């Protein structure tokens, strides 16, 4: 509004908004889990890794409880053989924070070296995730294969 010229104009502008395609839900969940050959690479079509290579994985975590603008999530990772026997365990990692605008989605990524001594076969990547504020826990598993 131009008060001196006593004129008024309106304009409507269209713009696109990009956002996450993640279901926030009311229960904690792992979403968009993928295996990749590189840190930010595309999802592998076959989830096969060769001895001497590096396994990259990433996923989104949603549905954890936020209280007083804070969240607290713990994650344990283990690698198991096809029978479920634990072969490797990574120390517990923790995401604990308090922000004015709390994160509703946590992006997680990690990598594991597949050494030349790893026996070819099917393995299970197992995640145990705990929401310490919301008092909920989930497990998630994804299979991958090691070949020579």
Short mmCIF file of C-alpha atoms in Angstrom, two decimals:
data_model
loop_
_atom_site.label_atom_id
_atom_site.label_comp_id
_atom_site.label_asym_id
_atom_site.label_seq_id
_atom_site.Cartn_x
_atom_site.Cartn_y
_atom_site.Cartn_z
CA UNK A 1 0.00 0.00 0.00
CA UNK A 2 1.35 3.39 -1.04
CA UNK A 3 -0.06 5.86 1.50
CA UNK A 4 1.31 8.94 -0.28
CA UNK A 5 0.15 7.97 -3.78
CA UNK A 6 -2.98 6.37 -2.39
CA UNK A 7 -2.48 3.21 -4.45
CA UNK A 8 -2.45 -0.47 -3.62
CA UNK A 9 -1.19 -3.50 -5.52
CA UNK A 10 -1.41 -7.24 -4.91
CA UNK A 11 0.83 -9.96 -6.36
CA UNK A 12 0.65 -13.71 -5.89
CA UNK A 13 3.90 -15.60 -6.32
CA UNK A 14 4.16 -19.38 -6.75
CA UNK A 15 7.17 -21.26 -5.44
CA UNK A 16 8.12 -24.90 -4.91
CA UNK A 17 9.05 -26.35 -1.54
CA UNK A 18 11.23 -29.43 -1.23
CA UNK A 19 10.91 -31.59 1.82
CA UNK A 20 11.40 -35.02 3.23
CA UNK A 21 9.14 -37.83 2.09
CA UNK A 22 9.19 -39.44 5.50
CA UNK A 23 6.20 -40.50 7.56
CA UNK A 24 6.68 -38.83 10.94
CA UNK A 25 4.07 -41.08 12.60
CA UNK A 26 3.63 -41.54 16.32
CA UNK A 27 5.92 -44.59 16.58
CA UNK A 28 9.62 -44.66 15.90
CA UNK A 29 10.59 -46.13 12.53
CA UNK A 30 13.54 -46.65 10.19
CA UNK A 31 12.77 -45.38 6.71
CA UNK A 32 14.57 -45.13 3.37
CA UNK A 33 17.32 -47.58 4.38
CA UNK A 34 19.79 -48.16 1.57
CA UNK A 35 23.15 -49.82 0.92
CA UNK A 36 25.54 -48.00 -1.40
CA UNK A 37 29.08 -48.24 -2.80
CA UNK A 38 29.93 -44.64 -1.85
CA UNK A 39 29.07 -42.22 0.93
CA UNK A 40 26.34 -40.37 -0.97
CA UNK A 41 25.86 -42.90 -3.75
CA UNK A 42 22.74 -44.42 -5.22
CA UNK A 43 21.07 -47.47 -3.74
CA UNK A 44 22.68 -50.73 -4.82
CA UNK A 45 20.48 -52.92 -6.98
CA UNK A 46 21.83 -56.16 -5.52
CA UNK A 47 23.24 -55.36 -2.03
CA UNK A 48 26.40 -57.34 -2.91
CA UNK A 49 29.78 -56.20 -1.62
CA UNK A 50 33.13 -57.67 -2.58
CA UNK A 51 35.94 -58.61 -0.24
CA UNK A 52 38.20 -55.58 0.18
CA UNK A 53 35.41 -53.05 -0.50
CA UNK A 54 33.53 -50.66 1.78
CA UNK A 55 29.84 -50.97 2.64
CA UNK A 56 28.00 -47.68 2.97
CA UNK A 57 24.52 -47.47 4.48
CA UNK A 58 22.12 -44.69 5.35
CA UNK A 59 18.60 -44.25 6.62
CA UNK A 60 16.13 -41.81 8.14
CA UNK A 61 14.78 -42.20 11.67
CA UNK A 62 11.41 -40.68 12.55
CA UNK A 63 8.72 -40.99 15.20
CA UNK A 64 10.91 -40.55 18.28
CA UNK A 65 9.53 -38.45 21.12
CA UNK A 66 10.46 -34.80 21.50
CA UNK A 67 9.90 -33.25 24.92
CA UNK A 68 10.74 -29.67 25.83
CA UNK A 69 12.46 -29.28 22.42
CA UNK A 70 14.83 -32.19 23.19
CA UNK A 71 15.36 -35.72 21.86
CA UNK A 72 17.59 -38.61 22.93
CA UNK A 73 18.11 -41.64 20.71
CA UNK A 74 20.64 -44.48 21.09
CA UNK A 75 21.67 -46.90 18.38
CA UNK A 76 23.60 -50.17 18.42
CA UNK A 77 24.79 -51.81 15.24
CA UNK A 78 25.82 -55.42 14.85
CA UNK A 79 26.68 -57.72 11.97
CA UNK A 80 25.33 -61.27 12.15
CA UNK A 81 25.69 -64.36 10.06
CA UNK A 82 22.66 -66.06 8.49
CA UNK A 83 21.99 -68.05 11.66
CA UNK A 84 21.86 -64.84 13.74
CA UNK A 85 25.25 -65.30 15.46
CA UNK A 86 26.76 -61.88 16.27
CA UNK A 87 30.10 -61.44 14.48
CA UNK A 88 30.73 -57.75 15.07
CA UNK A 89 29.26 -55.08 17.32
CA UNK A 90 29.79 -51.35 17.03
CA UNK A 91 29.79 -49.32 20.25
CA UNK A 92 26.51 -47.61 21.10
CA UNK A 93 26.11 -44.24 19.41
CA UNK A 94 23.91 -41.51 20.77
CA UNK A 95 22.04 -38.54 19.35
CA UNK A 96 21.01 -36.23 22.17
CA UNK A 97 20.20 -32.59 21.66
CA UNK A 98 17.95 -29.69 22.50
CA UNK A 99 17.22 -27.02 19.92
CA UNK A 100 14.72 -24.23 19.53
CA UNK A 101 13.50 -26.03 16.38
CA UNK A 102 13.98 -29.73 17.19
CA UNK A 103 14.74 -32.18 14.39
CA UNK A 104 11.78 -34.44 13.59
CA UNK A 105 13.88 -36.62 11.28
CA UNK A 106 17.41 -37.86 11.96
CA UNK A 107 19.59 -38.77 8.99
CA UNK A 108 22.02 -41.56 9.83
CA UNK A 109 24.89 -42.95 7.79
CA UNK A 110 27.85 -45.21 8.43
CA UNK A 111 30.35 -47.38 6.61
CA UNK A 112 32.00 -50.71 7.29
CA UNK A 113 35.12 -52.13 5.70
CA UNK A 114 34.56 -55.56 4.17
CA UNK A 115 38.06 -56.97 4.57
CA UNK A 116 39.54 -59.53 2.19
CA UNK A 117 39.32 -62.10 5.00
CA UNK A 118 35.52 -61.92 5.28
CA UNK A 119 34.03 -65.25 4.25
CA UNK A 120 31.67 -65.02 1.26
CA UNK A 121 28.02 -65.41 2.19
CA UNK A 122 24.89 -63.64 3.41
CA UNK A 123 25.13 -61.32 6.42
CA UNK A 124 22.59 -59.36 8.43
CA UNK A 125 23.10 -55.75 9.48
CA UNK A 126 21.08 -55.44 12.71
CA UNK A 127 20.16 -52.13 14.35
CA UNK A 128 18.73 -51.76 17.86
CA UNK A 129 17.41 -48.23 18.36
CA UNK A 130 16.09 -46.79 21.62
CA UNK A 131 14.14 -43.60 22.20
CA UNK A 132 15.18 -42.67 25.74
CA UNK A 133 12.56 -39.90 26.12
CA UNK A 134 9.64 -41.75 24.51
CA UNK A 135 10.56 -45.08 26.15
CA UNK A 136 10.28 -47.01 22.89
CA UNK A 137 12.65 -49.38 21.13
CA UNK A 138 12.79 -50.92 17.68
CA UNK A 139 15.02 -53.30 15.75
CA UNK A 140 15.74 -53.19 12.05
CA UNK A 141 17.54 -55.72 9.86
CA UNK A 142 18.88 -55.58 6.31
CA UNK A 143 20.65 -58.43 4.52
CA UNK A 144 23.66 -58.08 2.28
CA UNK A 145 25.95 -60.52 0.52
CA UNK A 146 29.75 -60.71 0.44
CA UNK A 147 31.40 -62.20 -2.65
CA UNK A 148 35.06 -62.65 -3.63
#
